[in-house]
Every structure is written in structure tokens, then in C-alpha cells.
C-alpha atoms as one frame of an Amber mdcrd trajectory, in Angstrom:
protein
 -26.555  35.290 -35.535 -23.485  35.290 -33.268 -20.885  37.980 -33.947 -17.388
  37.053 -32.849 -15.585  39.606 -30.649 -11.902  39.711 -31.554 -10.006  41.387
 -28.702  -6.890  42.304 -30.663  -4.223  43.964 -28.528  -0.472  43.569 -27.895
   0.844  41.357 -25.120   0.749  43.236 -21.841  -2.342  45.308 -22.630  -4.435
  43.233 -20.228  -6.503  40.879 -22.375  -6.337  38.001 -19.887  -6.769  40.386
 -16.949  -9.934  41.724 -18.585 -11.251  38.192 -19.097 -10.650  37.258 -15.457
 -12.397  40.434 -14.248 -15.293  39.785 -16.646 -15.801  36.212 -15.433 -15.533
  37.329 -11.796 -18.013  40.176 -12.221 -20.747  38.449 -14.208 -23.506  36.798
 -12.195 -23.494  33.008 -12.057 -27.222  33.245 -12.763 -26.815  35.129 -16.055
 -23.519  33.759 -17.418 -21.908  30.388 -18.037 -18.383  30.342 -19.410 -16.127
  28.049 -21.400 -12.548  29.310 -21.244 -10.230  27.625 -23.781  -6.453  28.012
 -23.646  -3.496  26.198 -25.245  -1.866  24.925 -22.049  -2.867  23.041 -18.908
  -0.921  25.421 -16.656  -3.075  28.270 -17.962  -6.168  26.209 -17.067  -4.934
  26.074 -13.485  -4.172  29.808 -13.458  -7.693  30.723 -14.541  -9.225  28.312
 -12.033  -7.309  30.023  -9.237  -7.891  33.594 -10.449 -11.662  33.429 -10.939
 -12.961  33.260  -7.380 -16.724  33.808  -7.649 -17.421  30.734  -9.767 -15.958
  27.231  -9.931 -14.323  26.131 -13.164 -14.184  22.445 -14.046 -11.497  20.853
 -16.195 -12.720  17.726 -18.047 -10.859  14.580 -16.997 -10.268  11.140 -18.453
 -11.072   8.683 -15.637 -11.848   4.949 -15.615 -12.645   4.575 -19.289 -14.483
   7.896 -19.543 -12.874  10.088 -22.197 -12.258  13.803 -21.728 -14.857  14.496
 -24.408 -17.427  12.398 -22.531 -16.625  14.290 -19.333 -16.895  17.588 -21.194
 -20.394  16.579 -22.300 -21.322  15.674 -18.718 -20.125  19.057 -17.449 -21.900
  20.907 -20.271 -25.115  19.059 -19.525 -24.901  20.204 -15.904 -24.315  23.816
 -16.973 -20.938  24.053 -15.227 -18.296  26.651 -15.984 -15.514  24.908 -17.877
 -11.837  25.654 -18.448 -10.066  23.417 -20.942  -7.464  23.232 -23.687  -7.524
  23.886 -27.414  -6.844  20.190 -28.019 -10.086  19.082 -26.366 -12.140  21.888
 -27.868 -11.027  20.778 -31.349 -12.701  17.402 -30.714 -16.168  18.986 -30.443
 -18.916  17.109 -32.275 -22.670  17.455 -32.859 -23.455  16.544 -29.231 -21.018
  19.201 -27.997 -22.655  21.836 -30.167 -26.168  20.947 -28.957 -25.136  21.101
 -25.294 -23.403  24.458 -25.736 -26.415  25.942 -27.476 -29.008  24.650 -25.008
 -27.069  25.958 -21.984 -26.397  29.465 -23.322 -22.601  29.549 -22.908 -20.123
  32.359 -23.507 -16.789  31.335 -25.048 -13.487  32.987 -24.203 -10.786  31.659
 -26.499  -7.273  32.489 -25.331  -5.324  32.772 -28.592  -6.394  31.459 -31.973
  -6.403  27.715 -32.504  -5.861  25.261 -35.351  -9.179  25.408 -37.183  -7.992
  23.757 -40.403  -5.314  21.191 -41.096  -4.212  19.186 -44.110  -5.098  15.488
 -43.792  -2.122  13.242 -44.678  -2.861  11.258 -47.840  -0.879   9.172 -50.268
  -0.938  10.144 -53.927  -3.842   7.908 -55.009  -5.861   7.614 -51.773  -8.527
  10.119 -52.778  -9.159   8.586 -56.204  -9.196   5.127 -54.632 -11.941   6.106
 -52.192 -13.947   7.804 -54.938 -13.659   4.878 -57.342 -14.572   2.454 -54.554
 -17.816   4.362 -54.066 -17.035   5.054 -50.416 -17.074   8.862 -50.518 -18.664
  11.592 -52.604 -18.426  15.367 -52.925 -21.261  17.486 -51.523 -21.584  21.270
 -51.892 -23.271  23.301 -49.162 -25.369  26.418 -49.710 -22.230  28.613 -49.643
 -20.546  26.651 -52.422 -18.054  24.914 -50.120 -17.215  21.317 -51.000 -17.324
  18.697 -48.248 -16.516  14.997 -48.274 -19.445  12.739 -47.447 -18.937   9.115
 -46.389 -21.753   7.166 -48.030 -24.385   5.785 -45.677 -24.199   2.223 -46.987
 -20.424   2.146 -46.336 -20.510   3.338 -42.708 -20.001  -0.196 -41.402 -16.712
  -0.634 -43.251 -13.703  -1.057 -40.937 -10.586   0.006 -42.904  -7.331   1.904
 -42.602  -9.362   4.938 -43.679 -11.419   5.006 -40.474  -9.946   8.384 -39.488
 -11.204   9.863 -42.758 -14.588   8.209 -42.228 -15.020   9.699 -38.755 -14.024
  13.181 -39.933 -16.460  12.948 -42.845 -19.299  11.680 -40.634 -18.696  14.598
 -38.254 -18.924  17.113 -41.102 -15.273  18.073 -40.574 -13.775  17.087 -43.930
 -13.422  19.447 -46.891 -12.016  19.067 -50.381  -9.048  20.983 -51.743  -7.411
  21.285 -55.131  -8.272  17.915 -56.736  -5.869  15.956 -54.547  -6.072  16.996
 -50.901  -8.409  16.854 -47.933  -8.651  19.485 -45.214  -9.873  18.865 -41.677
 -12.094  21.819 -40.830 -13.417  22.521 -37.341 -17.189  22.870 -37.966 -17.699
  26.629 -37.963 -21.226  26.435 -36.568 -19.592  25.451 -33.265 -18.823  29.144
 -32.698 -22.378  30.099 -33.568 -23.750  27.937 -30.748 -22.445  30.383 -28.136
 -24.302  33.406 -26.848 -21.100  35.440 -27.080 -17.586  34.657 -28.335 -14.418
  36.516 -27.299 -11.048  35.716 -28.897  -8.027  37.119 -27.056  -5.190  37.528
 -29.536  -2.903  39.909 -31.401  -2.486  40.497 -35.137  -5.608  38.471 -35.929
  -5.616  39.997 -39.403  -2.963  37.566 -40.651  -4.052  34.407 -38.837  -5.753
  31.305 -40.220  -8.758  31.703 -37.938  -9.508  35.061 -39.587  -9.455  33.459
 -43.058 -11.572  30.576 -41.735 -14.243  33.042 -40.582 -14.093  34.790 -43.955
 -14.510  31.420 -45.686 -17.586  30.543 -43.626 -18.977  34.111 -43.728 -18.856
  34.580 -39.953 -19.032  38.217 -38.876 -16.396  39.465 -36.476 -15.844  42.779
 -34.780 -12.547  44.178 -33.617 -12.129  45.393 -30.044  -9.205  46.465 -27.934
  -8.668  46.610 -24.191  -7.710  49.509 -21.988  -7.186  50.010 -18.259  -9.222
  52.565 -16.342  -9.718  53.261 -12.639 -12.461  50.669 -12.313 -10.407  48.022
 -14.106  -9.959  46.733 -17.651 -12.616  47.519 -20.249 -13.168  46.663 -23.912
 -13.408  49.482 -26.437 -14.236  49.566 -30.169 -11.069  49.070 -32.186 -11.277
  52.499 -33.784 -11.053  53.982 -30.261  -8.053  51.892 -29.245  -4.884  53.231
 -27.721  -2.416  53.287 -30.629   0.573  51.097 -29.883   3.581  53.364 -29.274
   6.545  51.226 -30.299   9.289  53.687 -29.418  10.385  51.906 -26.248   9.739
  48.524 -27.845  12.087  49.339 -30.729  14.752  50.410 -28.251  14.381  47.152
 -26.317  14.705  44.818 -29.320  18.291  44.589 -30.542  18.255  42.824 -33.933
  21.589  41.357 -34.976  23.082  42.831 -38.164  26.227  41.313 -39.607  27.904
  38.498 -41.528  25.953  35.764 -39.750  22.887  36.896 -41.735  24.332  36.120
 -45.171  22.919  32.589 -45.054  19.373  34.004 -45.163  19.713  36.648 -47.877
  17.477  34.939 -50.459  13.697  35.296 -50.029  13.039  31.564 -49.513  16.210
  30.765 -47.559  15.499  28.971 -44.246  11.984  27.966 -45.323  10.853  24.431
 -44.571  11.553  23.321 -48.153  15.025  24.906 -47.954  15.870  22.799 -44.903
  14.683  19.637 -46.658  16.856  20.059 -49.779  19.831  17.617 -49.748  21.996
  20.284 -51.433  21.692  22.474 -48.328  22.989  19.953 -45.790  26.287  21.822
 -45.409  24.400  25.071 -44.868  22.614  23.483 -41.900  26.035  23.096 -40.266
  26.770  26.751 -41.048  23.456  27.807 -39.517  24.179  25.781 -36.382  27.603
  27.400 -36.044  26.122  30.841 -36.657  23.522  30.352 -33.911  26.227  29.149
 -31.509  28.425  32.120 -32.451  25.591  34.573 -31.831  24.465  33.094 -28.522
  27.931  32.405 -27.107  30.244  35.035 -28.563  27.892  37.918 -29.366  25.605
  37.579 -26.326  27.454  35.521 -23.726  24.181  33.615 -23.362  23.643  30.504
 -21.271  20.910  27.873 -20.958  18.968  30.147 -18.578  18.903  33.160 -20.903
  18.558  31.628 -24.380  15.653  30.551 -26.583  15.863  29.290 -30.147  13.683
  27.604 -32.731  13.782  26.092 -36.191  12.013  23.473 -38.319  11.529  20.202
 -36.463  11.639  17.862 -39.434  10.517  14.258 -39.403  10.862  12.227 -36.220
  13.926  10.053 -35.802  12.954   6.592 -34.683   9.582   5.404 -33.429   9.526
   7.139 -30.069   7.541  10.386 -29.991   9.994  11.892 -27.515  12.734  11.820
 -30.158  13.254  15.279 -31.555  13.045  16.074 -35.256  15.811  15.305 -37.681
  16.348  18.866 -38.900  16.241  20.398 -35.437  18.929  17.975 -34.269  21.237
  19.050 -37.094  20.757  22.752 -36.383  20.835  22.851 -32.563  23.742  24.968
 -31.311  26.108  23.178 -28.969  25.163  23.589 -25.325  21.682  24.995 -26.045
  19.647  21.872 -26.835  17.315  22.429 -23.856  16.637  26.029 -24.880  14.614
  24.961 -27.927  10.893  25.732 -28.053   8.557  25.109 -30.982   8.103  27.922
 -33.477   4.332  27.680 -32.848   4.620  28.309 -29.092   2.167  30.923 -27.789
   0.137  31.888 -24.705   2.691  30.803 -22.125   4.694  32.919 -19.667   7.220
  30.308 -18.543  10.039  31.754 -20.696   9.545  35.389 -19.751  13.024  35.634
 -18.237  14.794  34.803 -21.542  16.734  37.559 -23.275  18.863  35.964 -26.039
  16.846  34.620 -28.971  17.648  32.867 -32.256  14.791  32.534 -34.760  16.225
  30.126 -37.350  13.255  29.789 -39.683  11.530  31.625 -42.532   7.784  31.067
 -42.129   5.535  30.334 -45.101   2.032  28.914 -45.015   1.454  25.278 -45.862
   0.883  25.633 -49.650  -2.096  23.242 -49.633  -3.793  25.134 -46.794  -3.088
  28.439 -48.546  -4.572  27.101 -51.786  -7.578  25.797 -49.844  -8.596  29.334
 -48.915  -7.720  30.795 -52.292  -9.798  28.290 -54.246 -12.852  29.729 -52.488
 -11.846  33.327 -53.166 -10.428  34.094 -49.706  -7.291  36.173 -50.175  -4.498
  35.416 -47.707  -1.467  37.493 -46.752   1.651  35.359 -46.315   3.647  38.187
 -44.774   0.972  39.186 -42.243   0.677  35.522 -41.201   4.459  35.087 -40.907
   4.792  38.280 -38.874   2.010  37.214 -36.483   3.759  33.863 -35.955   7.099
  35.579 -35.315   5.618  38.074 -32.852   3.876  35.330 -30.883   7.172  33.447
 -30.528   9.319  36.469 -29.660   6.791  37.566 -27.024   7.426  34.423 -25.004
  10.630  36.191 -23.906  11.097  39.010 -21.426  10.165  41.611 -24.061   6.599
  40.996 -22.832   7.664  42.740 -19.599   9.349  45.620 -21.455  12.801  44.185
 -20.793  15.524  44.333 -23.486  16.300  41.327 -25.689  18.861  40.448 -28.371
  17.664  38.436 -31.344  19.284  36.692 -34.316  16.951  36.379 -37.348  19.104
  35.262 -40.292  16.180  35.238 -42.750  16.244  38.639 -44.469  12.490  38.342
 -45.118  11.563  37.678 -41.481  13.984  40.309 -40.227  12.482  42.838 -42.624
   8.942  42.035 -41.453   9.915  42.622 -37.825  11.534  45.956 -38.713   8.428
  46.992 -40.669   6.261  46.053 -37.685   8.396  48.132 -35.323   8.198  51.232
 -37.522   4.588  51.243 -38.769   0.962  50.352 -38.018   0.487  48.433 -41.288
  -0.006  45.015 -39.707  -2.386  46.311 -37.029  -5.003  47.774 -39.340  -8.269
  45.834 -39.082  -9.493  43.825 -42.106 -11.831  45.829 -44.330 -14.803  43.576
 -43.510 -14.320  43.788 -39.721 -16.690  45.834 -37.563 -14.512  48.366 -35.729
 -16.936  50.948 -34.303 -19.276  48.908 -32.095 -19.226  47.911 -28.420 -18.877
  44.251 -27.344 -21.811  41.964 -28.193 -22.584  41.214 -24.515 -24.790  44.128
 -23.448 -23.617  43.720 -19.818 -20.316  45.228 -20.978
């Protein structure tokens, strides 16, 4: 049984540097790698940095899909570097090819492993009453949606649901919702799995492993004379946040009043018609902070908030809520609140985090209905840290940040003054070496 290695360490500790050294040092005879990262520019960086083996990036050419090309490369036993988006499309053929060619997975940052499937109110009952789908429980008591064999030939507006069900990706939640679930046995097809991340304890992929009873061990990374090495988590270098606390200047003042209530600035708060005037206040506050408090400009600022629904049919149109909140002169400084694993903003020093993060309630309930306890605050803090660390704080340079949500601001302060969020989950293995004996 594969045990997942979670390399949990702060940005700047050398997780990616370790991975590059590891892939360079391992023999091409003994190791084949799949390196998965959120962004294409990171694919190119890894291809250039790993010099003793050639990494291939699946392409879509002349009617051949990226998934088809991935299968071709897997079948040839090539080393592969690709994105989260393609890896999420893995199917039964992908799993068989990974298993038969004895691959090691290095996953740069956690990925979306579950997602609520959009449904109208009566869609699920309609499909059940039509005899198209049925509920099936697996040996762990998890409920999946099965598309009935005699209805496979049906061509309907529910084809996306059919394909997810036929791939074993569709699970049932709370009497009225469906959850796309990346088949967890995909990770068990690898010889070894390494996830490079930080604050894994609060992230969905941790709860997903708990749900599917996948064992994971915590590791950290440290630098020695011979290079970067992995160590059991209990032997990690404790994160001294003294300098970090000095480098993060958190705004305190009247501009924070708008976020005093616990659920202020949550997604549902932004969507309430009664709060439309407060969106104008928030926009003015962000402008005031960036312009008057920081003397920021488009080259120093970053900000984020809820996107909201798209305006118009064109995908390039930004969200409705974001457009109402964007501070004047800083439209191009917006990056998504889910941004992670990129270094392209590491010169930015003036930040405005205009959101109070809560889990999707359906996805939260999905885990809880199977007895998996989730921690909203640990998840929100991990999301905040990932966003803030896109800035120059990753290089130990000072930043100024406006976080009007009292809840989110309090979580960041708690993080800076304690180790509470960095304690490993109780069920994690923390005293063993990496699963690859070569290490």
C-alpha cells in the first residue's frame, strides 16, 4: 500500500529545490517521475532545472488531446511534467499506465480533489426517477453515483454527469448534491508520492485522504552541506517567526470596522443586496489603504476579493463583485484568492485581502456526513498564507497588508505567534523517513 509523503514546510525552506535535486540524482534506470504543478511556467522551470533526464509536457496537436498524449508518454515510460488541470482528467487508462511503469509522483502544491457539481433543484430526483442513475456503496461505506448500463447510450444534457459517473468520479452528498471526486486510487498507483505544500493539516486534500483512508506521513526539508534532505516531521527545524512577524505590517485602524462581524466579507455577505453600499465602502477603504497609507502603485500592489458571477458571455469578463470592489487605479493588480505556487509577484509589497474565507458548505458537509471532521479556521488560514506568500515576504522582505475581516486578521496574528496550525494531524506518521529507500 502506497504511503503519501507530505513535505510540509514554509515557503523558502527549499521544497522545490529538494525535488529538483532528487530528480537529478536518481538514476534514470531506477526512477521515472511525474511532476505536477499548477502553472505552465513552472513546467518550463522544472524542465530546464532537471538536467540529467528529459521531461515531456503533453501537448494537444492535430486532433490528439493532451490526455491522449499523456497516455502515449506514459506508455513509453517517459518522465513527464504537467499541470494540475491535466492530472485531474486521469481515468482508468491513466491509472493502469502509471502502475505498470512504476512512476514516482511529485505534486507541487495540493490540488482540487473534490468539487461540487452544479445542479438545479430537481435534477437529482429527475435522474433517479427516470431510472438513469442509482446509488452504490463501496466497501468503506462511501456512496457513489452509478450510471445504469442500459442507459449508457443516452445522449442528453446530463452527459457530463454520465461521464463522471462512468469514470467512478461521482459521489453523493446530503440528499441533494453531487460531488466530483478525483478517484483516490490514482495516488495508490504510484511507487512513491511526494506532496510539496505548507499547512496541509487544514487543506481539502488532507480531508480527502482521511475520507478514503489513505495513510500519509509528514516530512520536512532542511539544507545541509550536501544539499537539501527530507527529515521526519518530528525532527523538523521549528519555524522561528520572529523576523517574519517584524516584516508583516498588518493595518490596524478605522478601515477595519467594515469587517468586525465574524461573517462579514464572506462570499454570502458580498451577495446580499442589502450590502451593496458596503461594497462601495470597501472599495474606497482599499483605495485609501493602498494610495494614502502605503503610497502604492500598480507595480507594488496586490489585492483580491470574491469574483462573483461573470458579466456577459465572454470568459475574459471579470466577475461582477470584483468589478464593484476594485480600487481605482489598481484593476491590473488583482489576482485570484486561490493563487498559489507562482513567483511572478514576488516583488509586491502592498497587499489588500478583501475576503473572509469559508469552505463551500456543501463540500464541508460532504466530508462531515462521512465522519471526517474539518477545521474551517485551519483551512482559511492555509488559503490566506498561500496568497500572501505570492508577495515579497517569501524573500524575507517587508510587506504592508490590509485585512479588514477581523476573523482573517485574527487567524494571521495567531499564526505569527504560535505553532498551533503547524502541528501534524493526530493520524499522520511523523517519525519515519521518506518511503523511497534511496533517500
